[in-house]
Coordinates of N, CA, C and O in Angstrom, one line a residue:
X1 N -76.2 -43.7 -24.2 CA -76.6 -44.2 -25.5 C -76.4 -45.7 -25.6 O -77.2 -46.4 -26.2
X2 N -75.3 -46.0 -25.1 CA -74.9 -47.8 -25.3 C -76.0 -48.6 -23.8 O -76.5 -49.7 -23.9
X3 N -76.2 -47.8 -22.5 CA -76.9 -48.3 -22.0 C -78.3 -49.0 -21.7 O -78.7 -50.1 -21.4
X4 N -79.1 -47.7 -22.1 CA -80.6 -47.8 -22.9 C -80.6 -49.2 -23.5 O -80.9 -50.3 -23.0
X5 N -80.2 -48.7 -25.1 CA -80.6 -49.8 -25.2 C -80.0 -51.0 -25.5 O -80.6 -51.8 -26.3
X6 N -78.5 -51.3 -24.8 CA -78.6 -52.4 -24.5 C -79.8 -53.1 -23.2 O -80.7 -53.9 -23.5
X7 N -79.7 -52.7 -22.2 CA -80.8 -53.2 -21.2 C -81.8 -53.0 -22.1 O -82.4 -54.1 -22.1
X8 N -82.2 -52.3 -22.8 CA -83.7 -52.8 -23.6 C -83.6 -54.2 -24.4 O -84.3 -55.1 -24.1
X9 N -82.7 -54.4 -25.3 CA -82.7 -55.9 -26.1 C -82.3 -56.4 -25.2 O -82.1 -57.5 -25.9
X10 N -81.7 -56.9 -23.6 CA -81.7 -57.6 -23.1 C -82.8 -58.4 -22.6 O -82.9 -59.6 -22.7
X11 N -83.9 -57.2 -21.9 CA -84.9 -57.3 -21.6 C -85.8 -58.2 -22.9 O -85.8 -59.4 -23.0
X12 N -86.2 -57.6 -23.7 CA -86.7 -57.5 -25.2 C -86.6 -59.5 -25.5 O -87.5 -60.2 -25.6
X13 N -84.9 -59.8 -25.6 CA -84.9 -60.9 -25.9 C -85.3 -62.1 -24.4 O -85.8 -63.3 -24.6
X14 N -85.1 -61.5 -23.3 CA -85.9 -62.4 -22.0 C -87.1 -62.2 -22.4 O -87.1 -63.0 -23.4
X15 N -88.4 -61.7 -22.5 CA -89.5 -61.5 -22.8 C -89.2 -62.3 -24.1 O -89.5 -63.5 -23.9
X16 N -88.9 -62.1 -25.3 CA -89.2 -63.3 -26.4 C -88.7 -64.6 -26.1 O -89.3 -65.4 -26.9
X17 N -87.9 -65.3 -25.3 CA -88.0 -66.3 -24.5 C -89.0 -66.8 -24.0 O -89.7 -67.7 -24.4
X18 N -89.1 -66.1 -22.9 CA -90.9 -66.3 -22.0 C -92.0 -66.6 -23.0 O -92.9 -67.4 -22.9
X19 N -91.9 -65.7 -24.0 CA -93.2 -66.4 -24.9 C -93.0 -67.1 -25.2 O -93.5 -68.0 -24.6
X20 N -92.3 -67.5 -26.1 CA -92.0 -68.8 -26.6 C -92.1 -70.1 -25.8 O -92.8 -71.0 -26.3
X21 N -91.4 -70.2 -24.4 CA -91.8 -71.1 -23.8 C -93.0 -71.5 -23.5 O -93.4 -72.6 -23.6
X22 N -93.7 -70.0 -22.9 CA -95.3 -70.2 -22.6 C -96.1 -70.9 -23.7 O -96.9 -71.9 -23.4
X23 N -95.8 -70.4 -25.0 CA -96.0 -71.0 -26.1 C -96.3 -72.6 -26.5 O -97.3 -72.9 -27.2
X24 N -95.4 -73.7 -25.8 CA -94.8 -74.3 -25.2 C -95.9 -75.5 -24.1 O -95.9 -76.7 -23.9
X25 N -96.5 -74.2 -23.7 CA -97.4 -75.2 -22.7 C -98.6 -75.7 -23.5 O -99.2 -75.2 -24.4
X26 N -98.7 -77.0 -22.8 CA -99.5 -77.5 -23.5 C -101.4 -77.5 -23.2 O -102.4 -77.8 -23.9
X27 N -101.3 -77.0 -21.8 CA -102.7 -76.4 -21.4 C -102.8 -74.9 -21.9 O -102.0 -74.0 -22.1
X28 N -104.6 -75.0 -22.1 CA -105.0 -73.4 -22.0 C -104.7 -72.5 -21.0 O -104.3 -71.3 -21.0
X29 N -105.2 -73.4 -20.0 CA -105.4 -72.6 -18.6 C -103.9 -72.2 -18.5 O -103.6 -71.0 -18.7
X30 N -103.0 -72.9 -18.2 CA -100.9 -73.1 -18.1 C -100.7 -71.8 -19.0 O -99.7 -71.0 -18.8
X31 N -101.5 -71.7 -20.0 CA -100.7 -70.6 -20.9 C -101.4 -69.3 -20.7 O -100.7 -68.4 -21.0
X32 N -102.5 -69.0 -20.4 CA -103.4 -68.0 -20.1 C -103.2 -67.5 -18.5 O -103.5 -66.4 -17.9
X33 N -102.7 -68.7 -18.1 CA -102.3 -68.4 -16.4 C -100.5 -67.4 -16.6 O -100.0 -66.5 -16.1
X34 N -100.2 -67.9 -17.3 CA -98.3 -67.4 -17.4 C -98.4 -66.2 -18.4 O -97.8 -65.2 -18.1
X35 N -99.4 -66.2 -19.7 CA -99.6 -64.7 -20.3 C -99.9 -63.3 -19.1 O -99.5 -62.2 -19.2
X36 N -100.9 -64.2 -18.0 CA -101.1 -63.1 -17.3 C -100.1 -62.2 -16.5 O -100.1 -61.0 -16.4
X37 N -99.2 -63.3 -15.9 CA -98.2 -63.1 -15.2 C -97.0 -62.2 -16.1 O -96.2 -61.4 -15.7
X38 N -97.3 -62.5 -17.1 CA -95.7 -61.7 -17.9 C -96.7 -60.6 -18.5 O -96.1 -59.5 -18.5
X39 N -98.1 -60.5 -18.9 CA -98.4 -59.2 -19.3 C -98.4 -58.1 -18.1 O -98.3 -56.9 -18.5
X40 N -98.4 -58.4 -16.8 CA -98.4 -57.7 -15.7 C -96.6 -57.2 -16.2 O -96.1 -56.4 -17.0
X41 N -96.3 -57.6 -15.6 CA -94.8 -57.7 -16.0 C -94.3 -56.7 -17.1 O -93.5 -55.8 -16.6
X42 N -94.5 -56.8 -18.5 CA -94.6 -56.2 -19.0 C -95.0 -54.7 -19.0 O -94.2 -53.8 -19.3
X43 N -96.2 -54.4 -18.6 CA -96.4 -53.3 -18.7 C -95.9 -52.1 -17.5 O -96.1 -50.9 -17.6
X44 N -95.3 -52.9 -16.5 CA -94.2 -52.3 -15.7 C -93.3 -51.9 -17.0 O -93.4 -50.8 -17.6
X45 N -92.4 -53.0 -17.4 CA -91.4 -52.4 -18.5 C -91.6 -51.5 -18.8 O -91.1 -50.5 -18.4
X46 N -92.8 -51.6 -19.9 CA -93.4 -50.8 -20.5 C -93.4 -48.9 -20.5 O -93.3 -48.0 -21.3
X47 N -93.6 -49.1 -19.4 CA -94.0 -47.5 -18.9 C -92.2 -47.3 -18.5 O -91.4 -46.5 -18.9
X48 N -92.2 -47.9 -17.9 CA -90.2 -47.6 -17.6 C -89.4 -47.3 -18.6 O -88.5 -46.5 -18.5
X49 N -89.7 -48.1 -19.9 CA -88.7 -47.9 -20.9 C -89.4 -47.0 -21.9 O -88.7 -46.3 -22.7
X50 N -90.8 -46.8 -22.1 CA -91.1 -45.6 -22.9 C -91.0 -44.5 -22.5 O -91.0 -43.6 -23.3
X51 N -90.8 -44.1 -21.0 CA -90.3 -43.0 -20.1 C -88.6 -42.3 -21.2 O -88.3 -41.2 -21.9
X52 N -87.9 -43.5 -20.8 CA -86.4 -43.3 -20.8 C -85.7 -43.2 -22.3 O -84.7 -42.7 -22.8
X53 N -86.7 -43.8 -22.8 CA -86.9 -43.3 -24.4 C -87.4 -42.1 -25.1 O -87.0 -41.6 -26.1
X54 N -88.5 -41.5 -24.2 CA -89.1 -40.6 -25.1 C -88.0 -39.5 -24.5 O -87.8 -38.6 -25.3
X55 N -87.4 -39.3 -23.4 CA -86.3 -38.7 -23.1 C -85.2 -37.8 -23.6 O -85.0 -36.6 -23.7
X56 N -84.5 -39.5 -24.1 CA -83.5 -39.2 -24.8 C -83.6 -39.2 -26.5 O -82.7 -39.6 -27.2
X57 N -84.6 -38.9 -27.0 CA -85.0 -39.1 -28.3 C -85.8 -37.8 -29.2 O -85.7 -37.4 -30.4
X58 N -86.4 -37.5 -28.0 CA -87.1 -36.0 -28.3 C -85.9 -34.9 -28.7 O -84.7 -34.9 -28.4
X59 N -86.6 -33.9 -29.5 CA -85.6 -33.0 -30.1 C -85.2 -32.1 -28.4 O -85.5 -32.5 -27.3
X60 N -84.6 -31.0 -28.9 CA -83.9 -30.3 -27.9 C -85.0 -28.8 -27.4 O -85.5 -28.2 -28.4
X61 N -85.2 -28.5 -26.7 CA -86.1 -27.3 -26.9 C -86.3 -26.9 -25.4 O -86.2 -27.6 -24.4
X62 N -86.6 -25.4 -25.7 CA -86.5 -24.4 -24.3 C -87.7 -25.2 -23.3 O -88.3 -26.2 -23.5
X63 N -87.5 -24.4 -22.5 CA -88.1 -25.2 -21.2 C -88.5 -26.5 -21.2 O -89.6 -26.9 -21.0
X64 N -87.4 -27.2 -21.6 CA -87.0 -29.0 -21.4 C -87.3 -29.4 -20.0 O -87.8 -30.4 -19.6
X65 N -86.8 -28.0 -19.1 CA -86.7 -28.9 -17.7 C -88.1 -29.3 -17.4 O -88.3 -30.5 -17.4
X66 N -89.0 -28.6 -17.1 CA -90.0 -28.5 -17.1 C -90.8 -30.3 -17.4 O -90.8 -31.0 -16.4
X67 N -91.1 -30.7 -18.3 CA -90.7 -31.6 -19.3 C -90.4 -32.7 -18.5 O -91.1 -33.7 -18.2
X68 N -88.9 -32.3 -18.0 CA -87.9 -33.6 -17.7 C -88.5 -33.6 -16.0 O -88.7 -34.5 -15.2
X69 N -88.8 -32.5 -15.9 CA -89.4 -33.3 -14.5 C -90.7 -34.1 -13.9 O -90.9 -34.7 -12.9
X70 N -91.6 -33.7 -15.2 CA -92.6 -34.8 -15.5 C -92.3 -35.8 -15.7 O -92.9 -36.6 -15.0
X71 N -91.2 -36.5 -16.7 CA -90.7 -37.7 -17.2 C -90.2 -38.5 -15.7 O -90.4 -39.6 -15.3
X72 N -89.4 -37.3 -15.2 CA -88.7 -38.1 -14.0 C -89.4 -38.5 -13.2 O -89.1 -39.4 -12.6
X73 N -90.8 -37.8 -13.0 CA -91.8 -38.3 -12.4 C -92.6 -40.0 -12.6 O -92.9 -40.9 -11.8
X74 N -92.6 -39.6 -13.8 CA -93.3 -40.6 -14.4 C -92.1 -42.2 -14.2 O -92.5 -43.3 -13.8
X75 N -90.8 -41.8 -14.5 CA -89.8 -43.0 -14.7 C -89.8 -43.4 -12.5 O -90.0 -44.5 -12.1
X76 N -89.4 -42.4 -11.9 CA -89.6 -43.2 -10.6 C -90.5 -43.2 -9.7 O -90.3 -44.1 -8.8
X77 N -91.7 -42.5 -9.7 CA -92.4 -42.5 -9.0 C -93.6 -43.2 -9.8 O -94.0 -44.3 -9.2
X78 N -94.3 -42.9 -11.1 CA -95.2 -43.5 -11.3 C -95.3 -45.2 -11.7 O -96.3 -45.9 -11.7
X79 N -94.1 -45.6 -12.0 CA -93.5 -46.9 -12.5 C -93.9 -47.7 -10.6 O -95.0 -48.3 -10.4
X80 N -93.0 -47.3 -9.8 CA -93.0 -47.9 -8.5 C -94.9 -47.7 -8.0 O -95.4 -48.7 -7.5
X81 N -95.6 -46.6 -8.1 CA -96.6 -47.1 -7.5 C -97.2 -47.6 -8.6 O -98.3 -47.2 -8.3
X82 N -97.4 -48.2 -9.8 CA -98.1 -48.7 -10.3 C -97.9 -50.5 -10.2 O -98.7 -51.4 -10.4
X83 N -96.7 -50.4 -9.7 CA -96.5 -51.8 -9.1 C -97.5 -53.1 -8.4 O -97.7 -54.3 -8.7
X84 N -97.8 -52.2 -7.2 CA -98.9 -52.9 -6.5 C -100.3 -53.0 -7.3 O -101.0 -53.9 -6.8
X85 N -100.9 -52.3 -8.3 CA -102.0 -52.2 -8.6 C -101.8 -53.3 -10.0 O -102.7 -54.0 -10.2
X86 N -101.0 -53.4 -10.5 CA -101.0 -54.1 -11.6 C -100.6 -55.9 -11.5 O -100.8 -56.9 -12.3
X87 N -100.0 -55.8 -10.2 CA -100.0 -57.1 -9.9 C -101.3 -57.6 -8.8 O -101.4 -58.7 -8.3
X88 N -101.9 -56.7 -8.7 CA -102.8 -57.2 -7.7 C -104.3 -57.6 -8.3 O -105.4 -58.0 -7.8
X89 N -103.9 -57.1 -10.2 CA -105.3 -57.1 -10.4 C -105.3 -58.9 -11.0 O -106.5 -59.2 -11.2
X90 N -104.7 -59.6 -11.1 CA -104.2 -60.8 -11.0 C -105.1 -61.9 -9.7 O -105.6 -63.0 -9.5
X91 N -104.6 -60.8 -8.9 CA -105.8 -61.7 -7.5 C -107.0 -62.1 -7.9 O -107.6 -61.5 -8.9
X92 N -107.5 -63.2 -7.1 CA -108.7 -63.7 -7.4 C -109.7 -62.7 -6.4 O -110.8 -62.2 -6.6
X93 N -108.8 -62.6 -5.1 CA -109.9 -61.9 -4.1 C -109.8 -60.4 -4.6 O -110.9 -60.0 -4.6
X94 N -108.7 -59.5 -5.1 CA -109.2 -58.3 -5.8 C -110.6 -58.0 -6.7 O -111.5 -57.2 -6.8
X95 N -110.2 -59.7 -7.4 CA -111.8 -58.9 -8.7 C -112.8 -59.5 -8.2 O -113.9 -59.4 -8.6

């Protein structure tokens, strides 16, 4: 309960940092180039922490496991391969 989400407002407050800085730049291109990079970024989070949330938050009910082994799915396996594909759509030679 204290782990969650602390690592979430840690994260949470580095990410409102980064914008703000990005914020900050004074080119388009400088800030459109660094949004890309942190929305990639992001949506790693993203799926990691709405995984580990809907988790522990959901009511209690019979064949949970079931369920939990989708989630677990989703938190280590789908997080990790989604890695390569979200940062690669960033490449110039991908698109």
């Amino acid at each position: 309960i204290i782990i969650l989400p602390g690592t979430l407002i840690v994260t949470a407050v580095s990410y409102g940092c980064i914008i703000v800085t990005i914020l900050h730049i004074p080119s388009s291109a400088g800030r459109r180039k660094a949004f890309s990079t942190c929305s990639a970024h992001l949506i790693v989070v993203m799926v990691f922490y709405s995984t580990c949330i809907y988790r522990y938050i959901r009511p209690a009910q019979r064949g949970g496991q079931d369920s939990d082994k989708v989630l677990s799915l989703f938190f280590s396996v789908l997080t990790q391969m989604l890695n390569p594909y979200i940062y690669s759509l960033r490449n110039k030679q991908v698109k």
